[in-house]
Coordinates of C-alpha atoms in Angstrom, one line a residue:
M103 CA 5.9 5.8 15.5
R104 CA 6.1 8.4 12.8
I105 CA 8.9 6.5 11.0
N106 CA 7.0 3.3 11.3
R107 CA 3.8 4.9 9.8
M108 CA 5.9 6.3 6.9
G109 CA 7.3 2.9 6.2
V110 CA 3.8 1.4 6.1
L111 CA 2.5 4.2 3.8
A112 CA 5.5 3.7 1.5
A113 CA 4.6 0.0 1.4
G114 CA 1.0 1.0 0.5
H115 CA 2.4 3.3 -2.2
A116 CA 4.4 0.4 -3.6
S117 CA 1.3 -1.8 -3.8
V118 CA -0.5 0.9 -6.0
D119 CA 2.4 1.8 -8.3
F120 CA 3.0 -1.9 -8.7
Y121 CA 0.1 -1.8 -11.2
Q122 CA 1.7 0.9 -13.3
G123 CA 4.6 -1.6 -13.9
A124 CA 2.2 -4.6 -14.1
I125 CA 0.2 -3.3 -17.1
P126 CA 3.1 -3.3 -19.5
A127 CA 4.0 -6.8 -18.3
I128 CA 0.4 -8.0 -19.0
V129 CA 0.4 -6.6 -22.6
P130 CA 2.7 -9.4 -24.1
F131 CA 0.3 -12.0 -22.8
L132 CA -2.7 -10.2 -24.3
V133 CA -0.9 -10.1 -27.6
A134 CA 0.1 -13.8 -27.4
E135 CA -3.3 -15.2 -26.3
R136 CA -5.7 -12.7 -28.0
H137 CA -3.6 -11.7 -31.0
Y138 CA -3.8 -8.0 -30.4
G139 CA -1.9 -5.8 -32.9
Y140 CA 0.5 -3.1 -32.0
V141 CA -2.2 -0.4 -32.1
A142 CA -4.5 -2.4 -29.8
A143 CA -1.6 -3.1 -27.4
S144 CA -0.6 0.5 -27.3
G145 CA -4.2 1.4 -26.6
I146 CA -4.2 -0.8 -23.5
V147 CA -1.1 1.0 -22.2
L148 CA -2.6 4.4 -23.0
A149 CA -5.7 3.5 -21.0
A150 CA -3.6 2.8 -17.9
T151 CA -1.0 5.6 -18.1
L152 CA -2.1 8.7 -20.0
L153 CA -5.7 8.5 -18.8
S154 CA -4.5 8.1 -15.2
S155 CA -2.1 11.1 -15.5
I156 CA -4.7 13.4 -16.9
V157 CA -7.4 12.5 -14.3
Q158 CA -5.1 12.8 -11.3
P159 CA -5.4 16.6 -11.1
L160 CA -9.2 16.3 -11.2
F161 CA -9.1 14.0 -8.2
G162 CA -6.8 16.5 -6.5
A163 CA -9.2 19.4 -7.1
V164 CA -12.0 17.3 -5.6
A165 CA -9.9 16.4 -2.6
D166 CA -9.3 20.1 -2.0
R167 CA -13.0 20.6 -1.5
W168 CA -14.2 17.5 0.4
R169 CA -12.8 15.1 3.0
L170 CA -11.8 12.0 1.1
A171 CA -9.6 9.9 3.5
W172 CA -11.9 7.0 2.6
L173 CA -10.8 7.3 -1.0
I174 CA -7.3 6.0 -0.2
P175 CA -8.2 2.4 0.6
V176 CA -11.0 2.3 -1.9
S177 CA -8.8 3.5 -4.8
M178 CA -6.2 0.9 -3.9
L179 CA -8.8 -1.9 -4.2
V180 CA -10.1 -0.4 -7.5
T181 CA -6.6 -0.4 -8.9
G182 CA -6.0 -4.1 -8.1
L183 CA -9.5 -5.1 -9.2
G184 CA -9.1 -3.4 -12.6
A185 CA -5.8 -5.3 -13.3
G186 CA -7.3 -8.5 -12.0
L187 CA -10.3 -8.3 -14.4
A188 CA -8.0 -7.9 -17.5
G189 CA -8.0 -11.7 -18.0
P190 CA -11.7 -12.6 -17.4
A191 CA -12.8 -9.5 -19.4
G192 CA -12.4 -11.4 -22.7
S193 CA -13.3 -8.8 -25.4
Y194 CA -11.1 -5.9 -26.2
P195 CA -13.5 -3.2 -25.1
L196 CA -14.0 -4.9 -21.7
T197 CA -10.3 -5.4 -21.3
W198 CA -9.7 -1.8 -22.1
L199 CA -12.3 -0.7 -19.6
A200 CA -10.8 -3.0 -16.9
I201 CA -7.3 -1.5 -17.5
A202 CA -8.8 2.0 -17.5
L203 CA -10.4 1.2 -14.2
S204 CA -7.0 0.3 -12.8
G205 CA -5.6 3.6 -14.1
L206 CA -8.5 5.5 -12.5
G207 CA -7.7 3.9 -9.2
V208 CA -4.1 5.0 -9.4
A209 CA -5.3 8.5 -10.2
A210 CA -7.6 8.6 -7.3
Y211 CA -5.0 7.3 -4.8
H212 CA -2.1 9.7 -5.3
P213 CA -3.4 13.2 -4.4
E214 CA -5.0 12.3 -1.1
S215 CA -2.2 9.8 -0.1
A216 CA 0.5 12.3 -0.9
R217 CA -1.2 14.8 1.5
L218 CA -1.5 12.1 4.1
A219 CA 2.2 11.2 3.8
R220 CA 3.1 14.9 4.1
T221 CA 1.0 15.1 7.3
V222 CA 2.3 11.9 8.9
S223 CA 5.9 12.9 8.1
G224 CA 5.5 16.3 9.7
G225 CA 6.8 18.0 6.6
S226 CA 10.0 16.0 6.6
H227 CA 11.8 15.9 3.2
V228 CA 13.4 12.6 4.1
G229 CA 10.0 11.1 5.0
M230 CA 8.5 12.2 1.7
S231 CA 11.4 10.7 -0.1
W232 CA 10.7 7.3 1.5
F233 CA 7.1 7.5 0.5
S234 CA 8.2 8.2 -3.1
L235 CA 10.7 5.4 -3.0
G236 CA 7.9 3.0 -2.2
G237 CA 6.2 3.8 -5.4
N238 CA 9.4 3.5 -7.4
L239 CA 10.1 0.0 -6.0
G240 CA 6.6 -1.1 -6.6
F241 CA 6.8 -0.1 -10.2
A242 CA 10.2 -1.8 -10.6
V243 CA 9.4 -5.2 -9.1
A244 CA 6.0 -5.6 -11.0
P245 CA 7.4 -7.3 -14.1
L246 CA 9.5 -9.7 -11.9
L247 CA 6.2 -10.9 -10.3
V248 CA 3.7 -10.6 -13.0
T249 CA 5.6 -12.3 -15.8
P250 CA 6.2 -15.6 -13.9
L251 CA 2.6 -15.6 -12.7
L252 CA 1.1 -15.2 -16.1
S253 CA 3.6 -17.5 -17.7
W254 CA 2.4 -20.2 -15.3
G255 CA -1.4 -19.6 -15.5
G256 CA -1.9 -17.4 -18.5
L257 CA -4.5 -14.6 -18.4
A258 CA -6.7 -16.9 -16.4
A259 CA -4.4 -16.2 -13.5
S260 CA -4.8 -12.4 -13.6
P261 CA -7.4 -12.3 -10.8
L262 CA -4.5 -13.1 -8.4
L263 CA -3.1 -9.7 -9.2
V264 CA -5.7 -8.3 -6.8
V265 CA -3.6 -9.6 -3.9
P266 CA -0.9 -6.8 -3.7
A267 CA -3.7 -4.2 -3.6
A268 CA -5.6 -6.0 -0.9
L269 CA -2.4 -6.3 1.3
G270 CA -1.5 -2.7 0.7
C271 CA -5.0 -1.6 1.6
L272 CA -4.8 -3.5 4.9
V273 CA -1.5 -2.0 6.0
T274 CA -2.5 1.5 4.8
V275 CA -5.7 1.5 6.8
A276 CA -3.8 0.4 9.9
A277 CA -1.4 3.4 9.4
M278 CA -4.3 5.8 8.9
R279 CA -5.9 4.6 12.1
S280 CA -2.7 5.0 14.1
A281 CA -2.1 8.5 12.7
G282 CA -5.5 9.5 14.0
R283 CA -9.0 9.6 12.5
G284 CA -9.1 11.9 9.5
A285 CA -5.4 12.5 9.3
G286 CA -4.5 14.3 6.1
A287 CA -8.1 14.5 5.0
G288 CA -10.1 17.6 4.2
R289 CA -9.2 21.0 2.9
T290 CA -6.1 22.6 4.2
E291 CA -6.8 25.6 6.4
T292 CA -4.1 28.2 6.0
D293 CA -3.7 32.0 5.5
A294 CA -0.9 31.4 3.0
K295 CA -1.6 32.4 -0.7
D296 CA -1.2 30.2 -3.7
D297 CA 1.8 31.0 -5.9
W298 CA 0.5 29.8 -9.3
P299 CA 3.3 31.3 -11.5
A300 CA 5.9 29.4 -9.4
F301 CA 3.8 26.2 -9.5
V302 CA 3.4 26.4 -13.3
R303 CA 7.2 26.9 -13.7
L304 CA 7.8 23.9 -11.4
A305 CA 5.4 21.7 -13.5
L306 CA 7.3 22.7 -16.6
V307 CA 10.6 21.7 -14.9
M308 CA 9.0 18.3 -14.0
G309 CA 7.9 17.8 -17.6
L310 CA 11.4 18.4 -18.9
R311 CA 12.8 16.0 -16.3
S312 CA 10.3 13.4 -17.3
V313 CA 11.3 13.6 -21.0
G314 CA 14.9 13.0 -20.1
Y315 CA 14.4 10.1 -17.7
I316 CA 11.7 8.2 -19.6
G317 CA 13.5 8.8 -22.9
L318 CA 16.7 7.3 -21.4
S319 CA 14.8 4.3 -19.9
T320 CA 13.1 3.7 -23.2
F321 CA 16.2 3.5 -25.3
V322 CA 19.3 2.9 -23.1
A323 CA 18.9 -0.9 -23.2
L324 CA 18.8 -0.8 -27.0
Y325 CA 21.8 1.6 -27.1
A326 CA 23.8 -0.8 -24.9
G327 CA 23.2 -3.6 -27.3
G328 CA 20.2 -5.3 -25.9
G329 CA 20.2 -8.6 -24.2
T330 CA 22.1 -8.9 -20.9
A331 CA 24.0 -5.7 -21.5
G332 CA 20.9 -3.7 -22.1
A333 CA 19.2 -5.2 -19.0
V334 CA 22.2 -4.3 -16.9
A335 CA 22.1 -0.7 -18.1
L336 CA 18.4 -0.4 -17.5
F337 CA 18.7 -1.9 -14.0
L338 CA 21.5 0.5 -13.1
Q339 CA 19.4 3.4 -14.2
F340 CA 16.5 2.3 -12.0
A341 CA 18.7 1.5 -9.1
G342 CA 20.3 4.9 -9.4
G343 CA 16.8 6.4 -9.4
A344 CA 15.9 4.6 -6.1
A345 CA 19.2 5.8 -4.5
G346 CA 18.5 9.3 -5.8
T347 CA 15.1 9.4 -4.2
I348 CA 16.5 8.9 -0.7
L349 CA 19.5 11.1 -1.4
G350 CA 17.2 14.0 -2.5
G351 CA 15.4 14.1 0.9
R352 CA 18.6 14.2 2.8
L353 CA 20.2 16.9 0.6
A354 CA 17.1 19.0 0.9
T355 CA 17.4 18.9 4.7
R356 CA 20.9 20.4 4.5
L357 CA 20.8 22.6 1.4
G358 CA 17.1 23.3 0.9
R359 CA 14.8 22.0 -1.8
V360 CA 15.3 24.5 -4.5
R361 CA 19.1 24.5 -4.2
T362 CA 19.1 20.7 -4.3
L363 CA 16.8 20.7 -7.3
R364 CA 19.1 23.0 -9.2
L365 CA 22.2 21.0 -8.3
A366 CA 20.6 17.8 -9.4
Y367 CA 19.7 19.2 -12.8
A368 CA 23.1 20.7 -13.3
L369 CA 24.7 17.3 -12.7
A370 CA 22.2 15.5 -14.8
V371 CA 23.4 17.2 -18.0
P372 CA 26.9 15.6 -18.0
A373 CA 25.5 12.4 -16.7
L374 CA 23.1 12.0 -19.7
A375 CA 25.8 13.2 -22.1
G376 CA 28.3 10.7 -20.6
V377 CA 26.0 7.8 -21.5
V378 CA 26.7 8.5 -25.2
L379 CA 30.1 10.2 -25.1
V380 CA 32.0 7.9 -22.8
P381 CA 32.9 4.6 -24.5
G382 CA 32.9 1.1 -23.0
P383 CA 31.8 0.3 -19.5
G384 CA 31.5 4.1 -18.8
L385 CA 28.0 3.8 -20.2
Y386 CA 26.9 1.8 -17.1
V387 CA 28.4 4.3 -14.7
F388 CA 26.7 7.3 -16.4
A389 CA 23.4 5.5 -16.7
A390 CA 23.4 5.0 -12.9
A391 CA 24.5 8.6 -12.4
A392 CA 21.7 9.9 -14.6
G393 CA 19.2 7.8 -12.6
V394 CA 20.5 9.4 -9.4
A395 CA 20.6 12.9 -10.7
L396 CA 17.1 12.8 -12.3
Y397 CA 15.5 11.2 -9.2
V398 CA 17.1 13.4 -6.5
P399 CA 14.4 16.1 -7.1
F400 CA 11.5 13.7 -7.6
S401 CA 10.0 13.8 -4.1
L402 CA 11.0 17.5 -3.7
H403 CA 8.8 18.4 -6.6
V404 CA 5.8 17.0 -4.7
T405 CA 6.4 19.0 -1.5
L406 CA 7.4 22.1 -3.4
G407 CA 4.2 21.9 -5.3
Q408 CA 2.1 21.5 -2.1
D409 CA 3.9 24.5 -0.6
Y410 CA 3.4 26.7 -3.7
L411 CA -0.3 25.9 -3.6
P412 CA -1.1 25.6 0.1
R413 CA -4.8 26.1 -0.5
H414 CA -4.9 23.5 -3.2
A415 CA -2.6 20.7 -1.9
G416 CA -4.6 18.0 -3.6
T417 CA -4.4 19.7 -7.0
A418 CA -0.7 20.2 -6.5
S419 CA -0.2 16.5 -5.7
G420 CA -2.3 15.4 -8.7
V421 CA -0.2 17.5 -11.1
T422 CA 3.2 16.7 -9.6
L423 CA 2.5 13.0 -9.3
G424 CA 0.5 12.6 -12.5
L425 CA 0.2 15.2 -15.3
A426 CA 3.8 16.5 -15.3
V427 CA 5.2 12.9 -15.1
S428 CA 3.2 11.8 -18.2
A429 CA 5.1 14.3 -20.4
G430 CA 8.0 11.8 -20.8
G431 CA 5.7 9.1 -22.2
V432 CA 4.1 11.5 -24.6
A433 CA 7.4 12.7 -25.9
S434 CA 9.0 9.2 -26.3
P435 CA 7.6 8.7 -29.8
L436 CA 9.3 12.0 -30.8
V437 CA 12.6 10.8 -29.4
G438 CA 12.1 7.6 -31.4
A439 CA 11.4 9.7 -34.6
L440 CA 14.6 11.7 -34.0
A441 CA 16.5 8.4 -33.7
E442 CA 15.1 7.1 -37.0
A443 CA 15.8 10.4 -38.8
T444 CA 19.4 10.6 -37.4
S445 CA 20.7 7.9 -35.1
L446 CA 20.0 6.6 -31.6
R447 CA 23.2 8.2 -30.5
V448 CA 22.0 11.7 -31.5
A449 CA 18.6 11.1 -30.0
L450 CA 20.1 10.1 -26.6
L451 CA 22.5 13.0 -26.7
A452 CA 19.6 15.4 -27.3
L453 CA 18.1 14.2 -24.0
A454 CA 20.9 16.0 -22.2
V455 CA 19.3 19.3 -23.2
M456 CA 16.2 18.5 -21.1
P457 CA 17.9 18.9 -17.6
L458 CA 19.7 21.9 -18.9
L459 CA 16.4 23.6 -19.8
A460 CA 15.0 22.4 -16.4
W461 CA 18.0 24.0 -14.6
L462 CA 17.4 27.3 -16.5
L463 CA 13.6 27.3 -15.6
A464 CA 14.4 26.4 -12.0
R465 CA 16.7 29.4 -11.4
P466 CA 14.0 31.9 -10.6
L467 CA 12.3 29.5 -8.1
R468 CA 12.4 30.4 -4.5
E469 CA 12.0 28.3 -1.4
P470 CA 8.3 28.6 -0.3
A471 CA 7.0 28.7 3.2
I472 CA 6.2 25.2 4.5
A473 CA 2.5 24.6 4.7
V474 CA 1.9 21.3 6.4
P475 CA -1.8 20.4 6.9
P476 CA -2.8 20.3 10.5
R477 CA -2.6 16.8 12.1

């Protein structure tokens, strides 16, 4: 039953992170139908991503003080509603607010849902990796569904985007009921102390990882030559990330989370460098390897953060799933500037420094005591 509930929660996670991939897919239709410029289009993406990432820790702090199990299904519906209103909104300010509403829904969902997933999984690293995988898959499939829908009906069809959120809400509520009333809600009661220095170090590690992964996903298709070759390289990176998410949970069960994290970052250095230094088809092999290595620690960051801050599990979830992840998006223009000043090859090679720095920062980390919220 626990495995079934984790699968359902992973599906719900997929329905929420679907909208993080859906917003970039909506932007080209906003540009085509409403003639938005590059600045206006980037403002739409900013409303959905950066705003969501910054607000997530605030929702986490609130979740540490009050019982907010009800926020999980409500935030899912808000996420879908915001994306669905992007078409009918009409004016740019209303469209921006609709997209921002979707981003706020994403921000409200993750801290409490991550704690619920931790509770339902019984602290299992493998269970948490499945929950994380759901979000990754939802993000990845969004363009494959949104683009055909809006190509068929234009922005007038955007209200249909509410459907994934509604379905995800239904299955998540069912999982919450089967897990027991109030599962995962409320403040964690524990005698353990928060280790803020270790948590801050972990957040910096995550930020460096995000710069490497998002920087690669932003430019690897272009480096591969664009077109089909670029699409294949990007797909292999994403597929490697999905495999790495599951692999990370299983390795952590055998080796421990911190050892797995260090091993992954050590392997990510040659994987990122190989994308540039190995000629021909080797690029595709190393793009996949980089995706695996950089996603092995992803779900482990979440549980480590929760265990470093056992009294503030919601805050930990908000930072590890939101603020630290946004670092890659913020740094992407800097990677682009480096590519313009030198070459794309140099810029991509510089990304290999990120996991090296992450490995160095992670060396002093120690395995914390497991602090699973009472069921």
